[in-house]
Amino acid sequence: MVHFMSFLIAFSLIAVSGKASSGFLYPQFYDHSCPRAQAIVKSVVAKAVAKETRMAASLLRLHFHDCFVKGCDASLLLDSSGTITSEKRSNPNRNSARGFEVLDGIKSALEKECPQTVSCADILALAARDSTVLTGGPSWEVPLGRRDSRSASLSGSNNNIPPPNSTFQTLLTKFKLQGLDVVDLVALSGSHTIGDSRCTSFRQRLYNQSGNGQPDNTLDQSYAAQLRPRCPRSGGDQNLFVLDFVSPTKFDNAYYKNILASKGLLNSDQVLLTKNKASMELVRKYAKDNELFFEQFAKSMIKMGNISPLTGSKGEIRKRCRQINK
């Protein structure tokens, strides 16, 4: 009877997890095969974030950049070798994707505890949740059971991840291609409440937004003046700026308040207010109600984590996240 009940619960979980065809993920996946899996991930992430707060944003971003290319399959973690050209070389990842050594640490701890049991794709999903919680954001139960891909897609990484200077339409189109909607777009953009961005990602807003040599008129001019000294017309590409200058290390809704004050750092942040009525209303709602933002962020993260996972006998459980098993 107990088995039947747990089967029923598992079955109802499939029903609510969106596309059943995208596989069968559920939070209790490792309860028997590796009961300490989640605790191990959390403790390694906590140490890394205590050492460097920025790491929380970096780990969260890795999950996003993984899921938008071939689904949440840890393809992003593969180094170049043999037939594999690493996604780490793509425009969205080169010089900016980071935190790989933290994932190596998690993986090696898990391999000691329960060899070849926990996938790198699941580690990414758990590390993203733990990073959110550790910086003061919401928690959620992470559906688990993803497996790791045996290939990477450099072109997918170059094409599917929306660049920081994206128009609103580009953002929405790239999210819709992944089965995500405008609500997911605005809620997940809220992850920019923590972390940094490079000068090269927003320079055009300071000097030449529309190719006419003029700054972006949707950017608060006093804020722009503060940014220019460390982000000149040329040079300083890798100089870092906090995405949320109000509470840069705290996961909260200040990001949306900044946008309302015309102080969203990236073009892709500010267009959520200026280019679309539905997204503008969501920005206003989340700016006013932190709890509502947290609730939707958790839902959208679960939805994003459910993009085309490999399950069952597809893919593999890598021994090392950087390379496929021999």
Short mmCIF file of C-alpha atoms in Angstrom, two decimals, residues 52-211:
data_model
loop_
_atom_site.label_atom_id
_atom_site.label_comp_id
_atom_site.label_asym_id
_atom_site.label_seq_id
_atom_site.Cartn_x
_atom_site.Cartn_y
_atom_site.Cartn_z
CA GLU A 52 33.04 35.14 -2.06
CA THR A 53 29.47 36.45 -2.10
CA ARG A 54 29.52 36.94 -5.87
CA MET A 55 29.74 33.15 -6.29
CA ALA A 56 26.00 32.83 -5.54
CA ALA A 57 25.10 34.82 -8.65
CA SER A 58 27.70 32.95 -10.72
CA LEU A 59 26.24 29.54 -9.80
CA LEU A 60 22.68 30.70 -10.43
CA ARG A 61 23.72 31.98 -13.86
CA LEU A 62 25.38 28.68 -14.79
CA HIS A 63 22.07 26.82 -14.32
CA PHE A 64 20.33 29.36 -16.59
CA HIS A 65 23.07 29.19 -19.26
CA ASP A 66 22.96 25.40 -19.12
CA CYS A 67 19.17 25.02 -19.40
CA PHE A 68 18.83 27.40 -22.38
CA VAL A 69 21.14 25.19 -24.47
CA LYS A 70 19.89 21.65 -25.22
CA GLY A 71 17.95 21.66 -21.93
CA CYS A 72 19.19 21.23 -18.34
CA ASP A 73 21.82 18.58 -19.08
CA ALA A 74 25.12 20.03 -17.78
CA SER A 75 26.40 20.40 -21.36
CA LEU A 76 27.85 23.76 -20.28
CA LEU A 77 30.25 22.07 -17.85
CA LEU A 78 32.08 20.04 -20.52
CA ASP A 79 35.58 21.20 -21.44
CA SER A 80 36.71 20.98 -25.06
CA SER A 81 38.10 17.55 -25.97
CA GLY A 82 38.01 15.16 -28.92
CA THR A 83 34.67 15.77 -30.60
CA ILE A 84 33.46 18.34 -28.03
CA THR A 85 33.77 22.09 -28.50
CA SER A 86 33.00 23.61 -25.12
CA GLU A 87 30.09 26.01 -24.59
CA LYS A 88 32.44 27.86 -22.24
CA ARG A 89 33.92 29.47 -25.38
CA SER A 90 30.63 31.05 -26.52
CA ASN A 91 30.03 34.82 -26.43
CA PRO A 92 27.69 34.65 -23.40
CA ASN A 93 30.16 32.50 -21.42
CA ARG A 94 33.66 33.52 -22.49
CA ASN A 95 35.37 35.61 -19.77
CA SER A 96 32.20 35.61 -17.68
CA ALA A 97 30.89 32.12 -16.85
CA ARG A 98 32.55 31.11 -13.59
CA GLY A 99 32.15 28.84 -10.57
CA PHE A 100 33.22 25.65 -12.34
CA GLU A 101 35.71 24.79 -9.60
CA VAL A 102 32.91 24.95 -6.99
CA LEU A 103 30.95 22.39 -9.01
CA ASP A 104 34.10 20.23 -9.25
CA GLY A 105 34.28 20.33 -5.45
CA ILE A 106 30.63 19.34 -5.07
CA LYS A 107 31.02 16.53 -7.58
CA SER A 108 34.11 15.06 -5.93
CA ALA A 109 32.39 15.13 -2.50
CA LEU A 110 29.36 13.37 -3.98
CA GLU A 111 31.51 10.78 -5.77
CA LYS A 112 33.07 9.86 -2.41
CA GLU A 113 29.64 9.60 -0.78
CA CYS A 114 27.78 7.74 -3.56
CA PRO A 115 29.78 7.06 -6.73
CA GLN A 116 28.15 7.76 -10.11
CA THR A 117 24.76 8.50 -8.62
CA VAL A 118 24.14 12.26 -8.66
CA SER A 119 24.25 13.99 -12.04
CA CYS A 120 26.08 17.24 -12.74
CA ALA A 121 22.81 18.62 -14.17
CA ASP A 122 21.09 18.05 -10.81
CA ILE A 123 24.07 19.59 -8.99
CA LEU A 124 23.59 22.74 -11.09
CA ALA A 125 19.87 22.89 -10.22
CA LEU A 126 20.52 22.39 -6.51
CA ALA A 127 23.43 24.87 -6.41
CA ALA A 128 21.20 27.51 -8.05
CA ARG A 129 18.51 27.03 -5.39
CA ASP A 130 21.04 27.03 -2.52
CA SER A 131 22.71 30.18 -3.87
CA THR A 132 19.35 31.93 -3.93
CA VAL A 133 18.53 30.91 -0.35
CA LEU A 134 22.00 31.78 0.99
CA THR A 135 21.68 35.36 -0.27
CA GLY A 136 18.24 35.83 1.32
CA GLY A 137 16.00 34.66 -1.50
CA PRO A 138 13.17 32.10 -1.61
CA SER A 139 13.55 28.34 -1.29
CA TRP A 140 11.83 25.65 -3.34
CA GLU A 141 11.88 21.88 -3.67
CA VAL A 142 14.07 21.06 -6.65
CA PRO A 143 12.68 18.28 -8.87
CA LEU A 144 15.59 15.87 -9.51
CA GLY A 145 16.52 12.98 -11.77
CA ARG A 146 18.25 14.76 -14.66
CA ARG A 147 21.10 12.99 -16.41
CA ASP A 148 24.18 14.45 -18.09
CA SER A 149 24.58 14.97 -21.80
CA ARG A 150 27.47 13.46 -23.75
CA SER A 151 27.77 16.47 -26.06
CA ALA A 152 27.83 20.27 -26.04
CA SER A 153 26.54 22.92 -28.44
CA LEU A 154 28.66 26.00 -29.00
CA SER A 155 26.22 27.33 -31.61
CA GLY A 156 23.27 26.72 -29.27
CA SER A 157 25.07 28.67 -26.58
CA ASN A 158 25.79 31.55 -28.97
CA ASN A 159 22.23 31.64 -30.29
CA ASN A 160 19.86 30.71 -27.45
CA ILE A 161 21.08 32.79 -24.52
CA PRO A 162 19.74 36.35 -24.76
CA PRO A 163 22.55 38.95 -24.83
CA PRO A 164 22.45 41.82 -22.28
CA ASN A 165 21.77 44.38 -25.02
CA SER A 166 18.71 42.43 -26.28
CA THR A 167 15.54 44.17 -27.33
CA PHE A 168 12.41 43.17 -25.45
CA GLN A 169 11.20 41.14 -28.44
CA THR A 170 14.46 39.16 -28.61
CA LEU A 171 14.26 38.39 -24.90
CA LEU A 172 10.67 37.20 -25.11
CA THR A 173 11.30 35.14 -28.26
CA LYS A 174 14.30 33.35 -26.72
CA PHE A 175 12.32 32.61 -23.54
CA LYS A 176 9.29 31.38 -25.52
CA LEU A 177 11.54 28.99 -27.48
CA GLN A 178 12.26 27.32 -24.12
CA GLY A 179 8.56 27.12 -23.17
CA LEU A 180 8.82 30.12 -20.83
CA ASP A 181 6.46 33.12 -20.93
CA VAL A 182 6.53 36.84 -20.09
CA VAL A 183 5.91 36.12 -16.38
CA ASP A 184 8.93 33.78 -16.30
CA LEU A 185 11.01 36.36 -18.18
CA VAL A 186 10.30 39.16 -15.70
CA ALA A 187 10.58 36.94 -12.61
CA LEU A 188 13.82 35.21 -13.68
CA SER A 189 15.38 38.55 -14.66
CA GLY A 190 15.02 39.34 -10.96
CA SER A 191 18.09 37.14 -10.39
CA HIS A 192 19.97 40.32 -11.38
CA THR A 193 19.29 41.47 -7.82
CA ILE A 194 22.68 39.84 -7.06
CA GLY A 195 25.92 39.64 -8.99
CA ASP A 196 27.99 41.77 -11.32
CA SER A 197 28.11 42.73 -14.95
CA ARG A 198 31.05 43.71 -17.14
CA CYS A 199 31.38 47.16 -18.72
CA THR A 200 31.27 45.55 -22.17
CA SER A 201 27.71 44.35 -21.45
CA PHE A 202 26.18 47.82 -21.11
CA ARG A 203 28.71 50.27 -22.63
CA GLN A 204 26.46 51.07 -25.59
CA ARG A 205 23.86 52.54 -23.19
CA LEU A 206 26.39 55.10 -21.96
CA TYR A 207 27.61 56.33 -25.35
CA ASN A 208 25.82 55.03 -28.39
CA GLN A 209 22.52 53.31 -27.72
CA SER A 210 20.93 53.51 -31.16
CA GLY A 211 23.99 53.98 -33.36
#
